Tab-separated table of C-alpha atoms in Angstrom:
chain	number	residue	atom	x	y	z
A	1	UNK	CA	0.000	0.000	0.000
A	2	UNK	CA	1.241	3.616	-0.727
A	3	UNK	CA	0.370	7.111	0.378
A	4	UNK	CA	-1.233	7.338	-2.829
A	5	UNK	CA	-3.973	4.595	-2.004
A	6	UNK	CA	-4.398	6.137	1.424
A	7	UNK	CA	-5.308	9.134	-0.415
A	8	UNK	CA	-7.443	7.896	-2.646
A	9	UNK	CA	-9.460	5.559	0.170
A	10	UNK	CA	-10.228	8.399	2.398
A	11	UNK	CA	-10.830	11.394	-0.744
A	12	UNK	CA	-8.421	13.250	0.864
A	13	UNK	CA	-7.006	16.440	-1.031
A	14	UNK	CA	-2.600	16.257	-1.161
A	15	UNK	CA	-1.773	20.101	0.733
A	16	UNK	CA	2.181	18.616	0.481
A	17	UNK	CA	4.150	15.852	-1.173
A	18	UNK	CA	2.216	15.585	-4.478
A	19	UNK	CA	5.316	14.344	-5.959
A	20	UNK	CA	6.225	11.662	-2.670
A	21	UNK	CA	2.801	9.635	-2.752
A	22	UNK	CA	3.926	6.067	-3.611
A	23	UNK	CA	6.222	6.052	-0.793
A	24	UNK	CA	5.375	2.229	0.695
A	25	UNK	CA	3.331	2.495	4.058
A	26	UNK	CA	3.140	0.137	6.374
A	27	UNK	CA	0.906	1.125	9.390
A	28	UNK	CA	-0.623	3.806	11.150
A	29	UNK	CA	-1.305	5.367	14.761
A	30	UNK	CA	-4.077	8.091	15.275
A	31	UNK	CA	-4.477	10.147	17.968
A	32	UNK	CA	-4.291	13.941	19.301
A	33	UNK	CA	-2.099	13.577	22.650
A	34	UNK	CA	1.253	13.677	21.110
A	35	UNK	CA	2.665	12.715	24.252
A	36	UNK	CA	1.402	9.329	23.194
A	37	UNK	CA	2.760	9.678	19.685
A	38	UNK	CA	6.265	9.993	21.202
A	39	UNK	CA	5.756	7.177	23.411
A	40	UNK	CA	4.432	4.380	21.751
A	41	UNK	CA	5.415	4.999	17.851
A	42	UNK	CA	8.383	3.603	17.330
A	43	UNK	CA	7.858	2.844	13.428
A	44	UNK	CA	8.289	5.315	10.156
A	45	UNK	CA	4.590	5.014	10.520
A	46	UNK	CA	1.566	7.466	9.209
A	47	UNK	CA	0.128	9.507	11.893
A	48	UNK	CA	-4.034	10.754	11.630
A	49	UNK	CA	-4.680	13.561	13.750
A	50	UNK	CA	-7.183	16.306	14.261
A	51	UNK	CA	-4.898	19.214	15.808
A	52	UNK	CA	-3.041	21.266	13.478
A	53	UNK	CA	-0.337	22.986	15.814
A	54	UNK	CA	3.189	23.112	15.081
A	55	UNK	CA	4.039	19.905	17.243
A	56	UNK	CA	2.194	17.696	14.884
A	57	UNK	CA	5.147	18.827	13.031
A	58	UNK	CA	7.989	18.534	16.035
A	59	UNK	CA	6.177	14.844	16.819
A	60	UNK	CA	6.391	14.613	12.935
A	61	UNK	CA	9.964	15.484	12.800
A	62	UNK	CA	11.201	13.582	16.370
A	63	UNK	CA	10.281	10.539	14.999
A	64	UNK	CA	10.927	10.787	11.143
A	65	UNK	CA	7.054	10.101	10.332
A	66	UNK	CA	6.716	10.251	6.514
A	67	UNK	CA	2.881	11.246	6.445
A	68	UNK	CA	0.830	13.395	8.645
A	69	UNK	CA	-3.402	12.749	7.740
A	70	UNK	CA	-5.349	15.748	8.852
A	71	UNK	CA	-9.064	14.862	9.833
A	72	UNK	CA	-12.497	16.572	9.422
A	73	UNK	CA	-11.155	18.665	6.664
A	74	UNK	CA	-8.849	20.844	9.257
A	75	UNK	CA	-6.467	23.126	7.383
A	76	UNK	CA	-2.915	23.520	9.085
A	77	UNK	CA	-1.422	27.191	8.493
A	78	UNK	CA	0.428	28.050	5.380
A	79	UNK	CA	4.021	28.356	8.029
A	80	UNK	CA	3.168	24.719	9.063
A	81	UNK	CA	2.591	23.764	5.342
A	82	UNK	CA	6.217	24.791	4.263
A	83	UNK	CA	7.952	23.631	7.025
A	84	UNK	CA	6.154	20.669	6.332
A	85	UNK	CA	7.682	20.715	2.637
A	86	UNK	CA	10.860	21.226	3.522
A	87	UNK	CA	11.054	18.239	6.148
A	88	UNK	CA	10.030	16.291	2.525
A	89	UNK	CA	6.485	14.901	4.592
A	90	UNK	CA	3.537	13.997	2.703
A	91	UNK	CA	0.336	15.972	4.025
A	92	UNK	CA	-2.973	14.777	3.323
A	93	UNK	CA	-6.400	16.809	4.322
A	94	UNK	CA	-9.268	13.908	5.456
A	95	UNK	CA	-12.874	14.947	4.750
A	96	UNK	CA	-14.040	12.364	7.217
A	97	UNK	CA	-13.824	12.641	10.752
A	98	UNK	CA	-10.963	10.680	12.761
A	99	UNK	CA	-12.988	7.070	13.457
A	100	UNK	CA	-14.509	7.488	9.538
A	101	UNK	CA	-10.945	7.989	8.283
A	102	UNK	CA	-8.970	5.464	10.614
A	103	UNK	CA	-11.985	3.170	10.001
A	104	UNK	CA	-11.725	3.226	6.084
A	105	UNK	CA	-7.889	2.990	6.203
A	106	UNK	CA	-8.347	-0.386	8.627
A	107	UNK	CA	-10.719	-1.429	5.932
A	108	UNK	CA	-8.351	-0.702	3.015
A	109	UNK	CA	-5.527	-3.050	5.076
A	110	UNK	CA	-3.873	-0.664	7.316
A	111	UNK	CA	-2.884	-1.888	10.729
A	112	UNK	CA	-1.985	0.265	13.849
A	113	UNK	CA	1.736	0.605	14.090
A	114	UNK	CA	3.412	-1.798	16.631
A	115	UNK	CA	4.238	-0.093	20.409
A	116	UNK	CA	6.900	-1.231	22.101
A	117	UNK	CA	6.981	-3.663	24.381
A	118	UNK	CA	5.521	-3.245	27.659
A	119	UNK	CA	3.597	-0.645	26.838
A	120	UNK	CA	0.087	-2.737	25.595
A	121	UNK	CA	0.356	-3.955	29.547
A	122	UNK	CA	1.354	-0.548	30.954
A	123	UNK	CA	-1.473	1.296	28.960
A	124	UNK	CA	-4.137	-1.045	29.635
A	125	UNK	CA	-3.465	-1.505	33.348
B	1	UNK	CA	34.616	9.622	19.783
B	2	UNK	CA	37.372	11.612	22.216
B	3	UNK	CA	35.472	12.064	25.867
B	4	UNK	CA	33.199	14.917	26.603
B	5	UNK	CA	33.228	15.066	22.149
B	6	UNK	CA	29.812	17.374	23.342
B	7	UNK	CA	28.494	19.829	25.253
B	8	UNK	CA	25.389	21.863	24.480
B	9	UNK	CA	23.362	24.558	26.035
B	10	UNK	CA	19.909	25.467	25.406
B	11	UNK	CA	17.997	27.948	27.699
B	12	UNK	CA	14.072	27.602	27.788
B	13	UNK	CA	11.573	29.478	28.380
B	14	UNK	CA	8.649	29.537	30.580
B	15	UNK	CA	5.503	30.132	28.255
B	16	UNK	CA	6.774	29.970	24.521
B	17	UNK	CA	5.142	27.588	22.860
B	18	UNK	CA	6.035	29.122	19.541
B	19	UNK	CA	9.746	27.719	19.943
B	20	UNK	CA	9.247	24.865	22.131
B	21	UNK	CA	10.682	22.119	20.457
B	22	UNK	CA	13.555	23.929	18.595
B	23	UNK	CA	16.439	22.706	21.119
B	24	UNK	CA	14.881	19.099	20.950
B	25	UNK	CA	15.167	18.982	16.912
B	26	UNK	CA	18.631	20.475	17.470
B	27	UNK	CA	19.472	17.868	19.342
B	28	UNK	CA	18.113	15.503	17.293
B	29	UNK	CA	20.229	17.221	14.059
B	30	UNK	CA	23.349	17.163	16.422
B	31	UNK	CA	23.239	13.243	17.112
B	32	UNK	CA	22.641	12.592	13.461
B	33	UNK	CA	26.038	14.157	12.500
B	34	UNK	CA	27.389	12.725	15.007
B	35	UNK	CA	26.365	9.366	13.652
B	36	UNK	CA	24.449	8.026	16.461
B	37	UNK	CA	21.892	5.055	15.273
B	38	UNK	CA	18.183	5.994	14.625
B	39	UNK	CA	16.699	3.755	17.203
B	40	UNK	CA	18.848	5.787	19.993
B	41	UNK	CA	18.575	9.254	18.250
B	42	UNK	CA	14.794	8.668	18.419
B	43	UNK	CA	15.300	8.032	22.272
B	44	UNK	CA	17.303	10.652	23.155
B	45	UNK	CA	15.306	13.200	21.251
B	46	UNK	CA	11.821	11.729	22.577
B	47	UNK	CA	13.068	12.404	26.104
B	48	UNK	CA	14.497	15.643	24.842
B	49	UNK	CA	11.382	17.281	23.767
B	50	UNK	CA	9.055	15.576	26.977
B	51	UNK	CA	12.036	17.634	29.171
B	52	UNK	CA	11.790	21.000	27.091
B	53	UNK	CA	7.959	20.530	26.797
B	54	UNK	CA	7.691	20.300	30.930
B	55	UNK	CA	10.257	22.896	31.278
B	56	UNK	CA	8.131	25.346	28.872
B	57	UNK	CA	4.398	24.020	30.464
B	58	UNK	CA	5.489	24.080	34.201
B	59	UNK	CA	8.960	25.498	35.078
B	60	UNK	CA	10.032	29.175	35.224
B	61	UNK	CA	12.610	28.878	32.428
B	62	UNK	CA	16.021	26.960	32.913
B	63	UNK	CA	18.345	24.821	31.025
B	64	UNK	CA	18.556	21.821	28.757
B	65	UNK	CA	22.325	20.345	28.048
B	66	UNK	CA	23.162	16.863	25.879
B	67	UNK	CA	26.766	15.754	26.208
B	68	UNK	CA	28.247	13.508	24.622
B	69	UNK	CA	30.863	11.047	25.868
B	70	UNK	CA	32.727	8.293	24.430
B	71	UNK	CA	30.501	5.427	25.656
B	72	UNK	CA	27.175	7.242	26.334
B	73	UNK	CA	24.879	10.214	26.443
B	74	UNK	CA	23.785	12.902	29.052
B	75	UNK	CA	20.832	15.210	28.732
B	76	UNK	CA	19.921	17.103	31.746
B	77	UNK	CA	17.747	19.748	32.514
B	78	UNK	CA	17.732	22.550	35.309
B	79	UNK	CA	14.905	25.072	35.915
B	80	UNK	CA	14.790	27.674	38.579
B	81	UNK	CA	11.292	26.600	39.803
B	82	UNK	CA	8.506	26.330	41.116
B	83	UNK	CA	9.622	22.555	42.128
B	84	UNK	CA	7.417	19.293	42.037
B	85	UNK	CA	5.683	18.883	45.727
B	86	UNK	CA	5.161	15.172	45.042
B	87	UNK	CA	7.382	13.651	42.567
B	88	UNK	CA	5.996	10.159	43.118
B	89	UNK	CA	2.265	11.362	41.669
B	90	UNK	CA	4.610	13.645	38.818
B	91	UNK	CA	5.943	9.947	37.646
B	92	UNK	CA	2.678	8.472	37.602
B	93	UNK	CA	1.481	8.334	33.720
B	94	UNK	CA	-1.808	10.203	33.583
B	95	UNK	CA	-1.088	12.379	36.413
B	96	UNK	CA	-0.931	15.915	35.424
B	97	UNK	CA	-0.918	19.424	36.474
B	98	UNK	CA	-0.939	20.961	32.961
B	99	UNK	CA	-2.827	23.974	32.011
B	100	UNK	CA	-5.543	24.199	29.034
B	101	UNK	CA	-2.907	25.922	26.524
B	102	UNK	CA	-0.315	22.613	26.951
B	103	UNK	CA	-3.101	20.376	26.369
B	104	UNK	CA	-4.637	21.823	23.238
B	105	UNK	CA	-0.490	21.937	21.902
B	106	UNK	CA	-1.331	17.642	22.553
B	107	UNK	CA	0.572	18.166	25.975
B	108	UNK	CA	-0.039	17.813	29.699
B	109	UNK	CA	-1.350	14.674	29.535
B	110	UNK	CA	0.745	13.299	32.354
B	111	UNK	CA	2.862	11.412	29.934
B	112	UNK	CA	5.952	13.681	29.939
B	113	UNK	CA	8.145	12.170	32.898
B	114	UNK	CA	6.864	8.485	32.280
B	115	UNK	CA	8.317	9.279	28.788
B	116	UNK	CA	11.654	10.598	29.650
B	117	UNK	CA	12.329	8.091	32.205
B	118	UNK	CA	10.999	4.487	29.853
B	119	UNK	CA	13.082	6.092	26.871
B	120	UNK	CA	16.466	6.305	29.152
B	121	UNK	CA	18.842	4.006	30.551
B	122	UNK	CA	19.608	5.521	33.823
B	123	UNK	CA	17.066	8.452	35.183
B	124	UNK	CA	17.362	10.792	38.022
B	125	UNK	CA	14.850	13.704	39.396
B	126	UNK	CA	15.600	15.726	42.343
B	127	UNK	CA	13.086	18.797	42.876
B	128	UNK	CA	12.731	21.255	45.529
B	129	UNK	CA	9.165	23.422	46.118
B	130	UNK	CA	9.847	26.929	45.592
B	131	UNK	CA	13.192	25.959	44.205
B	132	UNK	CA	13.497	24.005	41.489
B	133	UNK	CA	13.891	21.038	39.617
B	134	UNK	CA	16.519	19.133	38.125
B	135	UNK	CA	16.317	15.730	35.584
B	136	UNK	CA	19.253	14.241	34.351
B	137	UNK	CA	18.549	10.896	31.861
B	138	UNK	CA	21.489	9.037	30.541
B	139	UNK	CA	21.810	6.991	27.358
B	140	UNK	CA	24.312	4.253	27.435
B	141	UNK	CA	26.058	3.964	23.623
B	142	UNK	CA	26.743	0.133	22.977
């Protein structure tokens, strides 16, 4: 699977990286406490989000995610959107909400990217 | 690598969220020249930006330093207050004193010591109420 089918599955308009969509993607994570981005993502992995601040883009550039998924149409600022170009991400802009869009990305094949170990048992206890 | 190859200062400040993040993806630029391997540069600058993010959410302003030795790495942090009253509850994940602005930056969401701390080797926290705190986490280089 590629950014490109990502993309297409979820309608989602390219803001950045029109020319890096058929980078290979593996899995995903999804959430808006980047606190939990930086502790459980330990993968090149796609992130879905719904805030639009610049530490997306620090969580973004911390781990070396390739592609950051904005949800319910949310528009990050034009500074975001170069900085974003020149770390060479791919930024996609979800019409759906985040379950629709993590939901039809599951059903396209997707899988949530792996967390380390010990932290399934420390987050669920 | 010759000992102490490193030593970097970044002051923080209280409050500005605008650059909050800048001495963490310097850090993360430095160790990538200096040819450290991605699994520990991601750990190093993980716990990096959890320390400058507290620092920036709770303290008063202080420091953030990385050094670099022959067989590991040293990032430590000093603020000049307020101080933790009960560090055991501050290491609890989900425990959190954060204000609204930190959490809508995807902050304050008592992960930021847990963080440092499960991304380091060795990890020590001495505070003082009313004085200040200090965090030093250590990254052994194999």
């Amino acid at each position: 699977m590629t950014i490109r089918d990502l993309a297409d599955k979820l309608g989602s308009r390219v803001l950045i990286g029109q020319d890096r969509l058929d980078q290979p993607v593996y899995s995903a994570c999804c959430s808006d406490l980047m606190s939990d981005v930086l502790a459980f993502v330990t993968e090149k992995t796609v992130l879905l989000t719904g805030l639009t601040n610049m530490h997306v883009l620090r969580t973004a550039e911390i781990l070396d995610l390739k592609c950051l998924i904005f949800a319910r149409g949310k528009m990050p600022g034009q500074e975001m959107l170069e900085r974003a170009e020149e770390m060479g991400l791919v930024v996609l802009c979800s019409p759906h909400t985040m379950f629709t869009s993590a939901g039809l990305l599951y059903e396209a094949g997707l899988r949530g990217a792996l967390m380390p170990s010990g932290a399934a048992q420390q987050s669920a206890s | 690598m010759s000992a102490s190859a490193l030593d970097k200062h970044y002051p923080i400040q209280h409050g500005d969220y605008t650059r909050a993040g800048e001495a963490s993806a310097d850090i993360k630029r430095t160790l990538r020249q200096l040819g450290v391997s991605a699994d520990m540069m991601r750990r190093v600058s993980v716990a990096a930006y959890e320390a400058e993010m507290n620092m920036v959410i709770h303290s008063l302003g202080g420091e953030m330093c990385l050094q670099v030795e022959a067989d590991h790495i040293r990032l430590t942090t000093q603020d000049v207050g307020p101080g933790i009253a009960d560090i055991d509850s501050a290491m609890r994940e989900g425990f959190s004193t954060a204000n609204e602005e930190a959490q809508s930056m995807g902050f304050g969401a008592g992960m930021g010591l847990p963080n440092i701390k499960r991304n380091a080797d060795a990890f020590n926290i001495h505070s003082q109420p009313g004085q200040g705190t200090r965090i030093e986490a250590v990254f052994y280089l194999s």
